[in-house]
Amino acid sequence: MNTFPSAEALEHTLGDPHLPNGPLTYAAAMAGDRAERRPHASLDRLRGWGYPAFLVPAALGGRLTSLEELLALARVVARRDPTAALIATSPWMAGVPVWQAGTPAQQRAYADAALRGQWSALSLREPESHRPHEGGTDTLTACRADGGYRLEGTATMVSDVRMARFACLQAREPETGAHTLLLTDLEQLPTAGYELLPRVSTHGVRGADVAGIRFHGAFVPASAVLGRPGGGAGLAARSLAAIRTVLPAFGLGALDTGLRCAFDFLRHQRVHGGRAADLPPVRAELATAYLDLRVAETVASTCARLLQRLPALAPVSSAVAKYLVPHLAEQRLRRLAGVLGPRYLLRQDHWSGIFDKLLRDARLFVLLYGAAHDMLGALAAQLSCLDGPGADPRRADPAFLPGCVAPPYPLGLRALAVASGDDPVTAGLDEVCTALRTHEPALAGAAALLRAEGARLRAGAREPADPGTEQGQRAGERYARVFAALCLARRHLAGERLHWLAPALTAVLRPGTPLPGENVESLFLELAMEYAGRSALSLSRPA
């Protein structure tokens, strides 16, 4: 992943997370997790550094120009505490509909509140047609009244609503059945018009303040409408596409620290007179986890670039990022937990017992704002965009160049689509495979695998399956994996030189395939050098 000066500065400011005292340390993260306490000290530290400015577009007085940069910043925080990272970044997530469709007055008011460090809440839902298997528990309605709306009913499972200045709420209009998004200023509502419900405890991200809000005829002026009345479903879908593109930062941070934690323990643990990290199965697990981390961060950063450069592709790129990256992180942390054995369950000693928290948090990120079956269903529904007139793959080229500069955020995001008309990334598959085979013979096998999977994907696009069926889910996963493989290959061909590309393409397209021995050793040594520095030289060969 590209580094940004802001991310490097934040890394330096936050310092060593192993130190016993301080707000963003593993010890502090675990203490807050056990108490289910909001990480106030960590959030204050981030506010003092200037983190809120990176949640507000530069055109409104903030410093946010690049979603890839925001992804990198959130990952820096998530490496120390995914809970703090999610909460600290939540004002940007709640503000996405405001940046996309708000009036100048709405954007100004929201930006000022975010820059002051005030919290906001977000309650969005998928259109019912996308989630036929769920009835939902939210019953929020907005009945038209003179000059505005009367809110009735409940929005459940909303983060930060008990301390929010603004709440971005999706409500159904009973008269038409359409949905409208409302930017509600809770400070302006009479307290008799609503009540805040008790906090709900969660297994992961335990410090988050998740609760509900129930309205009793509270009046909201028409000036609170985001976009147009009745247009809330489309705006919610477009907003979720942007949110899902940044969410992988939290899983990336969890996997990064979980892998560091596991490696540090296993290189010191003695087994049968030697080191656990010298055992071939252990080295293979660590090397595979390191490869998955490299794959996940490259896919995540590419999808963040694509959102700004090709916003019409967001229904595809955001679903790929939201499905593949959190899934890889959670799956790999579970595998590492198996290598660590009962040790990972201890609540003290090694790294303050942080590994168990990372695994629990990562499981939540798989579900947050779209579970795996929802993302695969969305991708299956998009397969038709591969069966139309040929897209121009050159439209996607700038997103793969090293040092890619995207249009300033949120410029262009009004072009975010609910459905994609074509896919210029996948359209270049044949050209990519030919380039890999011609210029780098060592990649011929991986290129042949990519071409074969691409052919299966296109065949499925001609006879699309119901997204809700098992066949549809498999088709959606194939699309995600081919798209991700092309992101890796095109970054490599554009000059990034991913030396691990061959095993990465196999890992993405054929998950579960064991790494060849030579790849295990090279990736393990790279991991050891990055995480242990010069002391890793003794690990270059098993003792």
PDB file of N, CA, C and O in Angstrom, residues 207-233:
ATOM      1  N   GLY A 207     -16.085  -1.361  22.962  1.00  0.00           N
ATOM      2  CA  GLY A 207     -16.140   0.006  23.457  1.00  0.00           C
ATOM      3  C   GLY A 207     -17.077   0.907  22.670  1.00  0.00           C
ATOM      4  O   GLY A 207     -17.296   2.062  23.043  1.00  0.00           O
ATOM      5  N   ALA A 208     -17.647   0.407  21.574  1.00  0.00           N
ATOM      6  CA  ALA A 208     -18.562   1.220  20.768  1.00  0.00           C
ATOM      7  C   ALA A 208     -19.867   1.436  21.524  1.00  0.00           C
ATOM      8  O   ALA A 208     -20.347   0.548  22.225  1.00  0.00           O
ATOM      9  N   ASP A 209     -20.435   2.611  21.371  1.00  0.00           N
ATOM     10  CA  ASP A 209     -21.715   2.936  22.007  1.00  0.00           C
ATOM     11  C   ASP A 209     -22.813   2.715  20.982  1.00  0.00           C
ATOM     12  O   ASP A 209     -23.127   3.586  20.168  1.00  0.00           O
ATOM     13  N   VAL A 210     -23.400   1.518  21.006  1.00  0.00           N
ATOM     14  CA  VAL A 210     -24.448   1.139  20.052  1.00  0.00           C
ATOM     15  C   VAL A 210     -25.779   1.149  20.790  1.00  0.00           C
ATOM     16  O   VAL A 210     -25.920   0.522  21.846  1.00  0.00           O
ATOM     17  N   ALA A 211     -26.737   1.856  20.260  1.00  0.00           N
ATOM     18  CA  ALA A 211     -28.036   1.977  20.926  1.00  0.00           C
ATOM     19  C   ALA A 211     -29.100   2.238  19.865  1.00  0.00           C
ATOM     20  O   ALA A 211     -28.854   2.128  18.666  1.00  0.00           O
ATOM     21  N   GLY A 212     -30.291   2.609  20.319  1.00  0.00           N
ATOM     22  CA  GLY A 212     -31.374   2.940  19.406  1.00  0.00           C
ATOM     23  C   GLY A 212     -31.980   4.280  19.766  1.00  0.00           C
ATOM     24  O   GLY A 212     -31.679   4.867  20.817  1.00  0.00           O
ATOM     25  N   ILE A 213     -32.815   4.772  18.870  1.00  0.00           N
ATOM     26  CA  ILE A 213     -33.517   6.021  19.120  1.00  0.00           C
ATOM     27  C   ILE A 213     -34.973   5.832  18.690  1.00  0.00           C
ATOM     28  O   ILE A 213     -35.249   5.305  17.606  1.00  0.00           O
ATOM     29  N   ARG A 214     -35.891   6.232  19.562  1.00  0.00           N
ATOM     30  CA  ARG A 214     -37.325   6.071  19.295  1.00  0.00           C
ATOM     31  C   ARG A 214     -37.971   7.458  19.233  1.00  0.00           C
ATOM     32  O   ARG A 214     -37.783   8.283  20.134  1.00  0.00           O
ATOM     33  N   PHE A 215     -38.724   7.700  18.172  1.00  0.00           N
ATOM     34  CA  PHE A 215     -39.344   9.013  17.975  1.00  0.00           C
ATOM     35  C   PHE A 215     -40.832   8.945  18.305  1.00  0.00           C
ATOM     36  O   PHE A 215     -41.505   7.941  18.067  1.00  0.00           O
ATOM     37  N   HIS A 216     -41.318  10.061  18.845  1.00  0.00           N
ATOM     38  CA  HIS A 216     -42.731  10.190  19.214  1.00  0.00           C
ATOM     39  C   HIS A 216     -43.305  11.444  18.567  1.00  0.00           C
ATOM     40  O   HIS A 216     -43.628  12.427  19.229  1.00  0.00           O
ATOM     41  N   GLY A 217     -43.378  11.443  17.248  1.00  0.00           N
ATOM     42  CA  GLY A 217     -43.956  12.582  16.546  1.00  0.00           C
ATOM     43  C   GLY A 217     -43.046  13.794  16.476  1.00  0.00           C
ATOM     44  O   GLY A 217     -43.540  14.922  16.314  1.00  0.00           O
ATOM     45  N   ALA A 218     -41.734  13.606  16.597  1.00  0.00           N
ATOM     46  CA  ALA A 218     -40.802  14.742  16.530  1.00  0.00           C
ATOM     47  C   ALA A 218     -40.876  15.406  15.154  1.00  0.00           C
ATOM     48  O   ALA A 218     -40.853  14.732  14.119  1.00  0.00           O
ATOM     49  N   PHE A 219     -40.945  16.727  15.136  1.00  0.00           N
ATOM     50  CA  PHE A 219     -41.032  17.469  13.874  1.00  0.00           C
ATOM     51  C   PHE A 219     -39.625  17.775  13.366  1.00  0.00           C
ATOM     52  O   PHE A 219     -38.775  18.297  14.092  1.00  0.00           O
ATOM     53  N   VAL A 220     -39.410  17.453  12.089  1.00  0.00           N
ATOM     54  CA  VAL A 220     -38.139  17.744  11.420  1.00  0.00           C
ATOM     55  C   VAL A 220     -38.455  18.606  10.205  1.00  0.00           C
ATOM     56  O   VAL A 220     -39.310  18.243   9.380  1.00  0.00           O
ATOM     57  N   PRO A 221     -37.816  19.762  10.048  1.00  0.00           N
ATOM     58  CA  PRO A 221     -38.140  20.642   8.923  1.00  0.00           C
ATOM     59  C   PRO A 221     -37.730  20.038   7.590  1.00  0.00           C
ATOM     60  O   PRO A 221     -36.840  19.186   7.509  1.00  0.00           O
ATOM     61  N   ALA A 222     -38.374  20.512   6.530  1.00  0.00           N
ATOM     62  CA  ALA A 222     -38.064  20.019   5.183  1.00  0.00           C
ATOM     63  C   ALA A 222     -36.619  20.296   4.801  1.00  0.00           C
ATOM     64  O   ALA A 222     -36.049  19.600   3.952  1.00  0.00           O
ATOM     65  N   SER A 223     -36.014  21.293   5.421  1.00  0.00           N
ATOM     66  CA  SER A 223     -34.611  21.608   5.117  1.00  0.00           C
ATOM     67  C   SER A 223     -33.659  20.507   5.569  1.00  0.00           C
ATOM     68  O   SER A 223     -32.474  20.531   5.234  1.00  0.00           O
ATOM     69  N   ALA A 224     -34.155  19.514   6.323  1.00  0.00           N
ATOM     70  CA  ALA A 224     -33.313  18.400   6.778  1.00  0.00           C
ATOM     71  C   ALA A 224     -33.171  17.322   5.717  1.00  0.00           C
ATOM     72  O   ALA A 224     -32.317  16.434   5.860  1.00  0.00           O
ATOM     73  N   VAL A 225     -33.987  17.355   4.658  1.00  0.00           N
ATOM     74  CA  VAL A 225     -33.936  16.308   3.637  1.00  0.00           C
ATOM     75  C   VAL A 225     -32.596  16.350   2.910  1.00  0.00           C
ATOM     76  O   VAL A 225     -32.130  17.407   2.483  1.00  0.00           O
ATOM     77  N   LEU A 226     -31.976  15.178   2.782  1.00  0.00           N
ATOM     78  CA  LEU A 226     -30.746  15.041   2.000  1.00  0.00           C
ATOM     79  C   LEU A 226     -31.124  14.559   0.607  1.00  0.00           C
ATOM     80  O   LEU A 226     -31.801  13.539   0.456  1.00  0.00           O
ATOM     81  N   GLY A 227     -30.693  15.297  -0.416  1.00  0.00           N
ATOM     82  CA  GLY A 227     -31.099  14.949  -1.771  1.00  0.00           C
ATOM     83  C   GLY A 227     -32.534  15.356  -2.005  1.00  0.00           C
ATOM     84  O   GLY A 227     -32.955  16.442  -1.626  1.00  0.00           O
ATOM     85  N   ARG A 228     -33.299  14.452  -2.573  1.00  0.00           N
ATOM     86  CA  ARG A 228     -34.716  14.760  -2.846  1.00  0.00           C
ATOM     87  C   ARG A 228     -35.614  13.865  -1.999  1.00  0.00           C
ATOM     88  O   ARG A 228     -35.253  12.732  -1.681  1.00  0.00           O
ATOM     89  N   PRO A 229     -36.790  14.336  -1.633  1.00  0.00           N
ATOM     90  CA  PRO A 229     -37.736  13.487  -0.904  1.00  0.00           C
ATOM     91  C   PRO A 229     -38.054  12.229  -1.712  1.00  0.00           C
ATOM     92  O   PRO A 229     -38.277  12.294  -2.924  1.00  0.00           O
ATOM     93  N   GLY A 230     -38.051  11.098  -1.039  1.00  0.00           N
ATOM     94  CA  GLY A 230     -38.319   9.833  -1.713  1.00  0.00           C
ATOM     95  C   GLY A 230     -37.125   9.225  -2.407  1.00  0.00           C
ATOM     96  O   GLY A 230     -37.209   8.118  -2.938  1.00  0.00           O
ATOM     97  N   GLY A 231     -36.007   9.925  -2.409  1.00  0.00           N
ATOM     98  CA  GLY A 231     -34.802   9.409  -3.077  1.00  0.00           C
ATOM     99  C   GLY A 231     -33.807   8.783  -2.126  1.00  0.00           C
ATOM    100  O   GLY A 231     -32.645   8.593  -2.478  1.00  0.00           O
ATOM    101  N   GLY A 232     -34.266   8.442  -0.931  1.00  0.00           N
ATOM    102  CA  GLY A 232     -33.348   7.952   0.089  1.00  0.00           C
ATOM    103  C   GLY A 232     -32.736   6.597  -0.203  1.00  0.00           C
ATOM    104  O   GLY A 232     -31.595   6.335   0.183  1.00  0.00           O
ATOM    105  N   ALA A 233     -33.471   5.700  -0.884  1.00  0.00           N
ATOM    106  CA  ALA A 233     -32.938   4.356  -1.142  1.00  0.00           C
ATOM    107  C   ALA A 233     -31.716   4.422  -2.046  1.00  0.00           C
ATOM    108  O   ALA A 233     -30.696   3.775  -1.785  1.00  0.00           O
TER     109      ALA A 233
END
